Coordinates of C-alpha atoms and ligand atoms in Angstrom, one line a residue:
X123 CA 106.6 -54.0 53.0
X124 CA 108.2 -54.2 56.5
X125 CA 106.9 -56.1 59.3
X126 CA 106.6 -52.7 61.4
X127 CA 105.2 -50.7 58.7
X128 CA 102.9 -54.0 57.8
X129 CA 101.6 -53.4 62.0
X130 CA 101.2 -49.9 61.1
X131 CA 99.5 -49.7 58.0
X132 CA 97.3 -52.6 60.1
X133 CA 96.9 -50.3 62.9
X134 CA 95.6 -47.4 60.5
X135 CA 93.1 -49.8 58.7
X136 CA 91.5 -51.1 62.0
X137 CA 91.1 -47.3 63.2
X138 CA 89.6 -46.9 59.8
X139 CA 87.0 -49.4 60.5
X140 CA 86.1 -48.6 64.1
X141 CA 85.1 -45.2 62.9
X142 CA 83.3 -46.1 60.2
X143 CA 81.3 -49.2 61.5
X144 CA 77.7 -47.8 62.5
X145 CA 76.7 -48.3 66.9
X146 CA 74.9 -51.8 65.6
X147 CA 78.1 -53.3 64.3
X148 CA 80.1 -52.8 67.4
X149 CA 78.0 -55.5 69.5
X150 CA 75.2 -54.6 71.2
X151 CA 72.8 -51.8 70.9
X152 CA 73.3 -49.0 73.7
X153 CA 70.0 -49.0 74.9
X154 CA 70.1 -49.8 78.8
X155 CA 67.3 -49.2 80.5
X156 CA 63.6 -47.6 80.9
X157 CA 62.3 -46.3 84.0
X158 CA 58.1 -45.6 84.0
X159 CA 57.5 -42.4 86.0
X160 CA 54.4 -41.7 87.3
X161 CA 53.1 -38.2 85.6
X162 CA 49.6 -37.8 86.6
X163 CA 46.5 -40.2 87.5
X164 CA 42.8 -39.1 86.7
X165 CA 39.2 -40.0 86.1
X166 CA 38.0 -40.1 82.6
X167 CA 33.9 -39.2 82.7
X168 CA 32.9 -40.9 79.6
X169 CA 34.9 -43.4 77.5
X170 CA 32.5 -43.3 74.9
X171 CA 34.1 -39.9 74.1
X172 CA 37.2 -42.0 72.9
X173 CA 35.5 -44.8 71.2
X174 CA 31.6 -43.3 70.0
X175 CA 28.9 -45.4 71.2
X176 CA 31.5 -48.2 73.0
X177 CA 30.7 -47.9 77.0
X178 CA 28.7 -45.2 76.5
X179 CA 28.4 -42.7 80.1
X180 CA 30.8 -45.2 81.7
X181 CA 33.7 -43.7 83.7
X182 CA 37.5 -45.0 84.0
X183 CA 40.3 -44.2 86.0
X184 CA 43.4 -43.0 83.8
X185 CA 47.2 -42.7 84.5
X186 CA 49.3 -40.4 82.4
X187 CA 53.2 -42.0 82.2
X188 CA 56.3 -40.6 81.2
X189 CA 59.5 -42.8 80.6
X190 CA 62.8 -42.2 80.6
X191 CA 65.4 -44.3 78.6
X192 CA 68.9 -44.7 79.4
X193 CA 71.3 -45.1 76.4
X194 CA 75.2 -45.4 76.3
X195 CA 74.7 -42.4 74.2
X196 CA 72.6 -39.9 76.9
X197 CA 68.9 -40.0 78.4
X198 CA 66.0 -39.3 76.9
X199 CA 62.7 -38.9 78.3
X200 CA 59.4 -39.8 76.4
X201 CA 56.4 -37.4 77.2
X202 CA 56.7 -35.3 80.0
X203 CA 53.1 -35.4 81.5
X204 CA 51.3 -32.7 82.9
X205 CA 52.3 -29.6 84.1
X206 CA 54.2 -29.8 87.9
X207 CA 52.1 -26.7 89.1
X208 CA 49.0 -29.1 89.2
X209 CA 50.5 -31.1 92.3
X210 CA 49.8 -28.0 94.1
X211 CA 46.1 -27.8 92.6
X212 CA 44.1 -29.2 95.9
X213 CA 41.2 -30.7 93.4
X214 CA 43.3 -31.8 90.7
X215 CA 42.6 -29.8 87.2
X216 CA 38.7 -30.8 86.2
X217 CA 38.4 -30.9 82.5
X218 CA 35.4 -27.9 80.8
X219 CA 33.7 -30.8 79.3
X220 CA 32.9 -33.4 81.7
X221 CA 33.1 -36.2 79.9
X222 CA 37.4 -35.7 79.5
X223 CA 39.9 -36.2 82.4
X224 CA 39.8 -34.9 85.8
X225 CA 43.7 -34.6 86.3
X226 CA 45.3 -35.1 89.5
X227 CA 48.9 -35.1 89.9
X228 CA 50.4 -37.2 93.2
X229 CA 54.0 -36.9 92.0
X230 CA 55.9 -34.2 90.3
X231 CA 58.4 -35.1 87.8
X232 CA 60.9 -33.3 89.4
X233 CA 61.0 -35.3 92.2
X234 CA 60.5 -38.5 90.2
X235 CA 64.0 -37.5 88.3
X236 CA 65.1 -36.4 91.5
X237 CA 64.9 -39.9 92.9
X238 CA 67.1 -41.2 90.2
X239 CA 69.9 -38.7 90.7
X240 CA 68.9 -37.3 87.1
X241 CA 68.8 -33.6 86.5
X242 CA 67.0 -32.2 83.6
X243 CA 70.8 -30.4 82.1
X244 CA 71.1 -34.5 81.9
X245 CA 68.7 -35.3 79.5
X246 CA 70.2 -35.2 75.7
X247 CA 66.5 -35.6 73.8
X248 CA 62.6 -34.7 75.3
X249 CA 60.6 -36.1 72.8
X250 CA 56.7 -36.0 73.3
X251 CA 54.3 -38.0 71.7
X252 CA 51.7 -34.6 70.9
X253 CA 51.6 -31.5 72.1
X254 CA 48.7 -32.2 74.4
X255 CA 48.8 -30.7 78.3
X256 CA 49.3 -34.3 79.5
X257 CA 51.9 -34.9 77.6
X258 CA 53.7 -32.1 77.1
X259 CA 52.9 -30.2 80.4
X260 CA 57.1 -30.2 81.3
X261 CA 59.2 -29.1 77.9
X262 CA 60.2 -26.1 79.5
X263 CA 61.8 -28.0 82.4
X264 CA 64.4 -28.7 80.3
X265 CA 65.7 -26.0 77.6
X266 CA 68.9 -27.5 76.8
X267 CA 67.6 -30.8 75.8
X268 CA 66.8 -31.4 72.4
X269 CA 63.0 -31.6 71.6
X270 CA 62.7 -35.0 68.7
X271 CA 59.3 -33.4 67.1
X272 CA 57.6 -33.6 64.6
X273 CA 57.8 -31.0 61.7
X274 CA 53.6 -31.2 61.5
X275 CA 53.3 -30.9 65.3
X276 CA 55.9 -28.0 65.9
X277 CA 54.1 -25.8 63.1
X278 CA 50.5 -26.6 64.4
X279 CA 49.1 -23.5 65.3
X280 CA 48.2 -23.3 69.4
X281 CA 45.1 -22.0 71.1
X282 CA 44.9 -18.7 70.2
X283 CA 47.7 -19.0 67.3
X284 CA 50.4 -19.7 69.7
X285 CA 53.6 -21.5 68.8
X286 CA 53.4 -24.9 70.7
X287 CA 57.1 -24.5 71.6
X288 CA 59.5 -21.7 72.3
X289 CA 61.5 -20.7 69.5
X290 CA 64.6 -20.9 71.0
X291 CA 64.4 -24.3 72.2
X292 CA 66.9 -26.3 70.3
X293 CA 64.5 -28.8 68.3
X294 CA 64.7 -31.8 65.7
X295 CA 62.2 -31.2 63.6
X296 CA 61.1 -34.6 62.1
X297 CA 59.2 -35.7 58.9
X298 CA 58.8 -39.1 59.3
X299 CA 60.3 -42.2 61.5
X300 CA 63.6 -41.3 63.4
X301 CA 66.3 -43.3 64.9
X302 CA 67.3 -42.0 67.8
X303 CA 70.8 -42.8 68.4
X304 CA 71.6 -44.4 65.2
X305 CA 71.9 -47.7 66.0
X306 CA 67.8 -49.1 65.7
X307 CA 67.4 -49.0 69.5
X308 CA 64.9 -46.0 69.9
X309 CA 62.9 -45.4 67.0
X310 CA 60.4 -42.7 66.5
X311 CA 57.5 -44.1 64.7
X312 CA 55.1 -41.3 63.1
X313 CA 51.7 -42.0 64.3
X314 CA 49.7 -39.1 62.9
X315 CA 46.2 -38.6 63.4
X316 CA 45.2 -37.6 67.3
X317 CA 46.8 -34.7 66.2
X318 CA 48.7 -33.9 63.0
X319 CA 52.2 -34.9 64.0
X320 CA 51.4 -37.4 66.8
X321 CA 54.7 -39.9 66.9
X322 CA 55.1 -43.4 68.9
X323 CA 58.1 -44.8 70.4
X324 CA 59.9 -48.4 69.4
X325 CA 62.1 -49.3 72.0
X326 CA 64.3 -52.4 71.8
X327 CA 65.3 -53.4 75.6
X328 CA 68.1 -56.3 75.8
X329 CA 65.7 -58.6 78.2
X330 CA 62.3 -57.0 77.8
X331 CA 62.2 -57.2 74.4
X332 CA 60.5 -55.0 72.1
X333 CA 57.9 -52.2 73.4
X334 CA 55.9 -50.1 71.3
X335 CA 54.7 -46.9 73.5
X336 CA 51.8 -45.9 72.4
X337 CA 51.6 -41.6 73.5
X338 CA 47.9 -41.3 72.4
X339 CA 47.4 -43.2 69.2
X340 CA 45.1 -45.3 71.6
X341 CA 43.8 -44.6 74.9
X342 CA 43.0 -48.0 76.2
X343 CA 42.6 -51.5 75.5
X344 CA 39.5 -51.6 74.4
X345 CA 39.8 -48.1 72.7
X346 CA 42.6 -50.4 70.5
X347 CA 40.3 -53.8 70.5
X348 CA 37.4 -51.2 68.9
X349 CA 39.7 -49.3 66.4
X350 CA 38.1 -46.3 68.2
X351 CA 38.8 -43.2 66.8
X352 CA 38.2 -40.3 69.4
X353 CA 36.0 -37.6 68.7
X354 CA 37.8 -34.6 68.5
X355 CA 41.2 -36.3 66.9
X356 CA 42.5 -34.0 64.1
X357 CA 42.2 -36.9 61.7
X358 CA 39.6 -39.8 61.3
X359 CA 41.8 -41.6 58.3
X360 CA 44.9 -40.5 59.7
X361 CA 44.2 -42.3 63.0
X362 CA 43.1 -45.1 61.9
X363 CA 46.0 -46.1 59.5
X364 CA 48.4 -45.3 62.3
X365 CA 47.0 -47.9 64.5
X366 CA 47.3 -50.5 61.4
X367 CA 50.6 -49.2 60.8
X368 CA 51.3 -50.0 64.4
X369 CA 49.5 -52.9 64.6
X370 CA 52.3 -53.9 61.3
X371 CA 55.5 -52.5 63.4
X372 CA 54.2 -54.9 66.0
X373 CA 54.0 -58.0 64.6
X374 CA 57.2 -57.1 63.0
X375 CA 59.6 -56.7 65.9
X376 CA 57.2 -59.1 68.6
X377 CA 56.4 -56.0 70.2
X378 CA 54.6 -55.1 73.0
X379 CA 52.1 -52.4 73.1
X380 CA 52.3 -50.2 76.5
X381 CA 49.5 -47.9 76.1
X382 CA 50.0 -44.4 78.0
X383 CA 46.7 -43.8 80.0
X384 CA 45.4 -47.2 80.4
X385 CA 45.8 -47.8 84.0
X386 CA 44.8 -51.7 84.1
X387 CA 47.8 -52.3 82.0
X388 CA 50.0 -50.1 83.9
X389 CA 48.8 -51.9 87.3
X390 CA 50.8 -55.1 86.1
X391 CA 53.8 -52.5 84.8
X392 CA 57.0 -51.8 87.4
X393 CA 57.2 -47.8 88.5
X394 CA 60.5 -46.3 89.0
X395 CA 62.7 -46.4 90.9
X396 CA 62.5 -50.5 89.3
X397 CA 63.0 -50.7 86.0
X398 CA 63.0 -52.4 82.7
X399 CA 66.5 -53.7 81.1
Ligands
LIG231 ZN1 46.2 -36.3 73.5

């Protein structure tokens, strides 16, 4: 063979190989950076309710996070909180049972992607931890966004036999642990048990480290510390496994555990507009 046609049968091979090589063989992984957004704050009326006979009639303040990761390949926000229209609630949502939240919501989401330049056409994925009104308050800001689900939680019935999301939003229905962008960045972790296809998120940052957000497979620390298994979750056994299994993913990648509502933790945490890289 020819020098020249040597270069070009060269040049052909090398293409060859950039296209076939997965995101984690072409150096880093694309994961930038996550933002916490503050998507509601509230008082709990009895912890006891999420661990039985632990703090019994003791109250607790709450926060309720979303968090929005930036990847090379698009953003996608985790949870979307409660629903905007509470902000305009004067006395906050108070829960029918007393001993749940009383929700108040300080900042819309809107305004907290507004602050970042973001707008919701921007975000590629919305994936939400459960289908829960503090979590999943805000899907329908953002219909062209792909919703990462799981299969179990998208064909739970609602209240009153409801779908839980509109049919025509375009959705990922998931049976098991996903990875995100393909290249072991942002992995969905199935965490059922709160509710029958409640998922966690695995996020490897290239300073922080590895975080493990939590959605609602715990509530708190000492909701964790306890094992406690809250007393309406969909699954007793479920519940608990998933916090072993969490526990395992942990001690595995020298994760962190950011827990959604506990608002001691989140007091030492950085809100957006910082961030976490
Ligand atoms: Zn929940």
């Amino acid at each position: 063979m020819k020098a020249r046609h040597i270069a070009v049968v060269l040049a052909a091979l090398a293409m060859l190989a950039c296209a076939a090589a997965p995101a984690s063989a072409q150096g880093k992984p694309g994961v930038e950076r996550l933002y916490i957004l503050n998507c509601g704050e509230g008082v709990a009326g009895d912890i006891s309710r999420w661990s039985p006979g632990v703090n019994v009639g003791k109250s607790m303040d709450f926060v309720d996070n979303c968090y929005l990761i930036k990847h090379a390949q698009g953003w996608l926000l985790w949870d979307t909180g409660l629903a905007d229209a509470i902000a305009a609630m004067p006395n906050g949502l108070a829960p029918a049972d007393p001993r749940m939240t009383h929700w108040r919501k300080p900042k819309t989401l809107a305004s907290e992607l507004e602050k970042l330049n973001v707008k919701p056409a921007d975000i590629k994925y919305v994936a939400v931890s459960h289908t829960h009104p503090d979590h999943a308050g805000n899907v329908s800001m953002f219909p062209q966004s792909t919703l990462l689900v799981q299969r179990a939680e998208y064909d739970w019935p609602g209240p009153n036999n409801t779908p839980r999301f509109k049919p025509e939003h375009p959705v990922n229905k998931l049976t098991g642990d996903h990875d995100v962008f393909g290249d072991g960045s942002v992995t969905i972790i199935a965490t059922p048990g709160h509710t029958p296809g409640h998922q966690s998120l695995l996020v490897k940052l290239p300073k922080t480290g590895a975080l493990l957000l939590s959605g609602d497979a715990v509530h708190f620390k000492s909701n964790w510390d306890n094992r406690g298994v809250p007393d309406n979750n969909f699954n007793k056994e479920q519940t608990v496994a998933s916090m072993n299994r969490m526990a395992e993913v942990m001690a595995k990648e020298k994760a962190q555990l950011w827990i959604n509502h506990d608002k001691a933790q989140r007091d030492t945490l950085k809100m957006s507009p910082d961030f976490y890289e």
